[in-house]
mmCIF file of C-alpha atoms in Angstrom:
data_model
loop_
_atom_site.group_PDB
_atom_site.id
_atom_site.type_symbol
_atom_site.label_atom_id
_atom_site.label_comp_id
_atom_site.label_asym_id
_atom_site.label_seq_id
_atom_site.Cartn_x
_atom_site.Cartn_y
_atom_site.Cartn_z
ATOM 1 C CA ASP A 3 143.848 148.749 109.270
ATOM 2 C CA TRP A 4 142.200 145.548 108.023
ATOM 3 C CA VAL A 5 145.492 143.990 106.988
ATOM 4 C CA GLY A 6 146.996 144.949 110.362
ATOM 5 C CA LEU A 7 144.086 143.300 112.169
ATOM 6 C CA GLY A 8 144.484 140.305 109.888
ATOM 7 C CA GLU A 9 148.173 140.045 110.807
ATOM 8 C CA MET A 10 147.283 140.047 114.513
ATOM 9 C CA LEU A 11 144.685 137.315 114.034
ATOM 10 C CA ALA A 12 146.951 135.230 111.799
ATOM 11 C CA ALA A 13 149.676 135.431 114.465
ATOM 12 C CA GLN A 14 147.165 133.758 116.813
ATOM 13 C CA GLY A 15 146.575 130.923 114.363
ATOM 14 C CA LYS A 16 143.303 132.219 112.885
ATOM 15 C CA GLU A 17 142.429 132.012 109.204
ATOM 16 C CA VAL A 18 141.900 135.505 107.825
ATOM 17 C CA VAL A 19 139.736 136.156 104.766
ATOM 18 C CA LEU A 20 139.269 139.705 103.487
ATOM 19 C CA SER A 21 135.740 140.182 102.183
ATOM 20 C CA SER A 22 134.827 142.435 99.268
ATOM 21 C CA GLN A 23 131.795 144.697 99.309
ATOM 22 C CA VAL A 24 128.447 143.488 98.042
ATOM 23 C CA LEU A 25 127.658 146.713 96.201
ATOM 24 C CA VAL A 26 130.523 148.305 94.285
ATOM 25 C CA GLU A 27 129.158 151.660 93.213
ATOM 26 C CA GLY A 28 131.983 153.935 92.213
ATOM 27 C CA GLU A 29 135.680 154.350 91.590
ATOM 28 C CA GLY A 30 136.452 154.543 95.328
ATOM 29 C CA ASP A 31 134.760 151.195 95.931
ATOM 30 C CA LEU A 32 136.533 149.677 92.948
ATOM 31 C CA LYS A 33 139.914 150.886 94.238
ATOM 32 C CA LEU A 34 139.194 149.171 97.540
ATOM 33 C CA VAL A 35 138.300 145.901 95.797
ATOM 34 C CA ARG A 36 141.509 146.129 93.753
ATOM 35 C CA ARG A 37 143.521 146.632 96.947
ATOM 36 C CA LEU A 38 141.866 143.602 98.549
ATOM 37 C CA VAL A 39 142.512 141.455 95.491
ATOM 38 C CA GLY A 40 146.094 142.698 95.276
ATOM 39 C CA ASN A 41 146.946 141.893 98.877
ATOM 40 C CA GLU A 42 149.521 139.140 98.892
ATOM 41 C CA ARG A 43 148.895 137.854 102.406
ATOM 42 C CA PHE A 44 145.253 136.803 102.864
ATOM 43 C CA ARG A 45 142.517 135.019 100.958
ATOM 44 C CA VAL A 46 139.828 137.217 99.467
ATOM 45 C CA GLU A 47 136.085 136.614 99.468
ATOM 46 C CA ALA A 48 134.283 137.874 96.360
ATOM 47 C CA ASN A 49 130.764 139.136 96.997
ATOM 48 C CA ASP A 50 129.999 140.585 93.586
ATOM 49 C CA MET A 51 130.882 139.544 90.051
ATOM 50 C CA GLY A 52 133.285 142.468 89.625
ATOM 51 C CA ALA A 53 135.442 141.012 92.390
ATOM 52 C CA VAL A 54 135.124 137.573 90.758
ATOM 53 C CA ARG A 55 136.432 139.080 87.517
ATOM 54 C CA LEU A 56 139.447 140.565 89.316
ATOM 55 C CA LEU A 57 140.144 137.269 91.117
ATOM 56 C CA ALA A 58 139.635 135.023 88.069
ATOM 57 C CA GLY A 59 142.706 132.899 87.475
ATOM 58 C CA GLN A 60 144.047 133.342 90.991
ATOM 59 C CA PRO A 61 143.704 130.143 93.002
ATOM 60 C CA GLY A 62 142.325 129.978 96.513
ATOM 61 C CA TRP A 63 139.702 132.681 96.731
ATOM 62 C CA VAL A 64 136.286 132.357 98.368
ATOM 63 C CA ALA A 65 132.969 132.722 96.533
ATOM 64 C CA GLY A 66 130.905 134.722 99.038
ATOM 65 C CA PRO A 67 127.269 134.209 100.020
ATOM 66 C CA HIS A 68 126.070 137.180 97.987
ATOM 67 C CA LEU A 69 127.038 135.593 94.646
ATOM 68 C CA ASN A 70 123.816 133.584 94.905
ATOM 69 C CA VAL A 71 125.109 130.103 94.123
ATOM 70 C CA TYR A 72 122.024 127.862 93.923
ATOM 71 C CA ASN A 73 123.195 125.067 91.646
ATOM 72 C CA PRO A 74 126.254 122.871 90.989
ATOM 73 C CA ARG A 75 126.907 124.389 87.527
ATOM 74 C CA THR A 76 127.445 127.859 88.976
ATOM 75 C CA LEU A 77 129.728 126.415 91.632
ATOM 76 C CA GLU A 78 131.673 124.558 88.942
ATOM 77 C CA MET A 79 132.126 127.792 86.963
ATOM 78 C CA LEU A 80 133.477 129.570 90.057
ATOM 79 C CA ALA A 81 135.852 126.667 90.723
ATOM 80 C CA GLU A 82 137.147 126.938 87.154
ATOM 81 C CA LEU A 83 137.875 130.614 87.856
ATOM 82 C CA GLY A 84 139.926 129.710 90.954
ATOM 83 C CA ALA A 85 137.501 129.583 93.896
ATOM 84 C CA THR A 86 138.345 126.871 96.421
ATOM 85 C CA ARG A 87 135.626 127.683 98.957
ATOM 86 C CA TRP A 88 132.066 128.858 98.610
ATOM 87 C CA VAL A 89 129.687 130.278 101.172
ATOM 88 C CA ALA A 90 126.102 129.124 100.720
ATOM 89 C CA PRO A 91 123.459 131.876 100.512
ATOM 90 C CA VAL A 92 121.930 132.399 103.958
ATOM 91 C CA GLU A 93 118.422 131.534 102.739
ATOM 92 C CA ILE A 94 119.304 128.254 101.037
ATOM 93 C CA ALA A 95 117.216 125.276 102.124
ATOM 94 C CA ARG A 96 118.890 122.150 103.491
ATOM 95 C CA ASP A 97 117.689 119.997 100.566
ATOM 96 C CA ALA A 98 119.071 122.458 98.008
ATOM 97 C CA LEU A 99 122.395 122.604 99.861
ATOM 98 C CA GLU A 100 122.533 118.810 99.941
ATOM 99 C CA GLY A 101 121.936 118.675 96.175
ATOM 100 C CA ILE A 102 124.739 121.128 95.447
ATOM 101 C CA LEU A 103 127.136 119.329 97.783
ATOM 102 C CA ALA A 104 126.434 116.019 96.048
ATOM 103 C CA GLU A 105 127.852 117.500 92.819
ATOM 104 C CA ARG A 106 130.359 120.076 94.042
ATOM 105 C CA PRO A 107 133.752 120.211 92.338
ATOM 106 C CA ALA A 108 136.649 118.320 93.915
ATOM 107 C CA GLY A 109 138.568 120.412 96.418
ATOM 108 C CA MET A 110 135.756 122.934 96.918
ATOM 109 C CA GLU A 111 135.156 123.681 100.610
ATOM 110 C CA THR A 112 131.693 124.642 101.799
ATOM 111 C CA GLU A 113 130.999 127.309 104.403
ATOM 112 C CA VAL A 114 127.608 128.008 105.974
ATOM 113 C CA PHE A 115 126.438 131.007 107.961
ATOM 114 C CA GLY A 116 126.032 129.526 111.431
ATOM 115 C CA TYR A 117 125.546 132.338 113.938
ATOM 116 C CA GLY A 118 124.491 135.981 113.965
ATOM 117 C CA ARG A 119 121.965 138.299 112.402
ATOM 118 C CA LEU A 120 121.170 137.247 108.856
ATOM 119 C CA PRO A 121 122.179 139.733 106.158
ATOM 120 C CA LEU A 122 118.954 140.051 104.166
ATOM 121 C CA ALA A 123 119.395 142.972 101.776
ATOM 122 C CA PHE A 124 121.734 145.811 100.824
ATOM 123 C CA SER A 125 121.061 149.365 99.733
ATOM 124 C CA ALA A 126 123.077 151.910 97.806
ATOM 125 C CA ARG A 127 122.108 154.395 100.524
ATOM 126 C CA CYS A 128 123.261 154.176 104.138
ATOM 127 C CA PHE A 129 120.197 154.006 106.375
ATOM 128 C CA THR A 130 121.970 155.712 109.274
ATOM 129 C CA ALA A 131 123.136 158.645 107.146
ATOM 130 C CA ARG A 132 119.678 158.917 105.617
ATOM 131 C CA ARG A 133 118.073 159.107 109.066
ATOM 132 C CA TYR A 134 120.154 162.227 109.729
ATOM 133 C CA ASN A 135 119.585 163.584 106.191
ATOM 134 C CA LEU A 136 123.299 163.213 105.380
ATOM 135 C CA GLN A 137 125.034 161.939 102.268
ATOM 136 C CA LYS A 138 126.698 158.533 102.601
ATOM 137 C CA GLU A 139 130.078 160.066 101.732
ATOM 138 C CA ALA A 140 129.703 162.778 104.409
ATOM 139 C CA CYS A 141 127.899 160.837 107.124
ATOM 140 C CA GLU A 142 129.935 162.075 110.103
ATOM 141 C CA PHE A 143 130.136 158.398 111.140
ATOM 142 C CA ARG A 144 126.774 158.602 112.879
ATOM 143 C CA CYS A 145 126.674 154.785 112.816
ATOM 144 C CA GLY A 146 128.870 154.941 115.929
ATOM 145 C CA GLU A 147 125.726 155.897 117.820
ATOM 146 C CA PHE A 148 124.194 152.539 116.811
ATOM 147 C CA PRO A 149 126.900 149.873 117.239
ATOM 148 C CA ASP A 150 124.293 147.104 116.875
ATOM 149 C CA GLY A 151 122.297 148.876 114.161
ATOM 150 C CA MET A 152 118.871 150.502 114.394
ATOM 151 C CA ALA A 153 116.188 148.082 115.552
ATOM 152 C CA LEU A 154 112.795 148.065 113.850
ATOM 153 C CA ARG A 155 109.700 146.504 115.374
ATOM 154 C CA SER A 156 106.498 145.145 113.886
ATOM 155 C CA GLY A 157 103.140 146.783 114.513
ATOM 156 C CA GLU A 158 102.733 144.371 117.437
ATOM 157 C CA GLY A 159 106.034 145.537 118.956
ATOM 158 C CA GLU A 160 108.000 142.395 118.067
ATOM 159 C CA PRO A 161 111.626 142.679 116.880
ATOM 160 C CA PHE A 162 111.508 142.615 113.070
ATOM 161 C CA LEU A 163 114.637 143.948 111.338
ATOM 162 C CA VAL A 164 117.856 145.789 112.096
ATOM 163 C CA LEU A 165 119.166 148.507 109.788
ATOM 164 C CA ASN A 166 122.943 148.584 109.987
ATOM 165 C CA GLY A 167 124.613 150.971 107.542
ATOM 166 C CA ILE A 168 123.649 149.795 104.052
ATOM 167 C CA GLN A 169 122.546 146.403 105.337
ATOM 168 C CA THR A 170 119.135 145.128 106.386
ATOM 169 C CA GLN A 171 119.544 142.290 108.876
ATOM 170 C CA SER A 172 117.246 139.965 110.763
ATOM 171 C CA ALA A 173 116.388 141.275 114.218
ATOM 172 C CA ARG A 174 116.812 137.879 115.804
ATOM 173 C CA VAL A 175 120.076 135.998 115.980
ATOM 174 C CA TYR A 176 120.310 132.920 113.779
ATOM 175 C CA CYS A 177 122.024 129.924 115.391
ATOM 176 C CA LEU A 178 122.877 126.536 113.862
ATOM 177 C CA VAL A 179 124.818 125.177 116.857
ATOM 178 C CA GLU A 180 122.379 122.297 117.316
ATOM 179 C CA ALA A 181 122.674 121.447 113.598
ATOM 180 C CA LEU A 182 126.467 120.975 113.665
ATOM 181 C CA PRO A 183 126.380 117.157 113.407
ATOM 182 C CA ALA A 184 123.891 117.282 110.518
ATOM 183 C CA LEU A 185 125.929 119.953 108.698
ATOM 184 C CA ARG A 186 129.106 117.946 109.131
ATOM 185 C CA ALA A 187 127.326 114.864 107.768
ATOM 186 C CA LEU A 188 126.280 116.903 104.702
ATOM 187 C CA GLY A 189 129.906 117.824 104.036
ATOM 188 C CA VAL A 190 130.044 121.387 105.377
ATOM 189 C CA GLU A 191 133.609 122.144 106.502
ATOM 190 C CA VAL A 192 133.374 125.734 107.799
ATOM 191 C CA LEU A 193 130.834 127.648 109.887
ATOM 192 C CA ARG A 194 130.723 131.427 109.914
#
């Protein structure tokens, strides 16, 4: 289905990047990563070092935000393995990003998370399945009841977090629209 959706988007002139999972736990997950890496149509974003290993030597892949690139040496290593774009971790400070960009390898594009709920953490267990006392592999797709995730509030009733499958997200939407000129001046080419 993902490749079919990708074909539809590509036909409309959109760049399609297939993203690997952050947590690869078993043989089923590994098979999926292998299928993503083996696709011959779209770029792949690696979000764990297992995916990096499978992509090593193939040019043009994306080093995802969950690889935790916080210094130019790590970025250089990923470039040597074939990455041509990296996505900065969502929590990186502007000064740290500026320092990495000052020393990034030639030809390495930079992408920054620019809009949406911030992905903060991942769990081996699916929060939605757990709420219904179901196993992740037999969850009955209960997440369909929560298309925007399950909202959590602070003791004062303020929006705090959103649990969405295995992901913990910020409750509030993050938006860098007003920072576009500054990001462009830093050398950021792509916003997510």
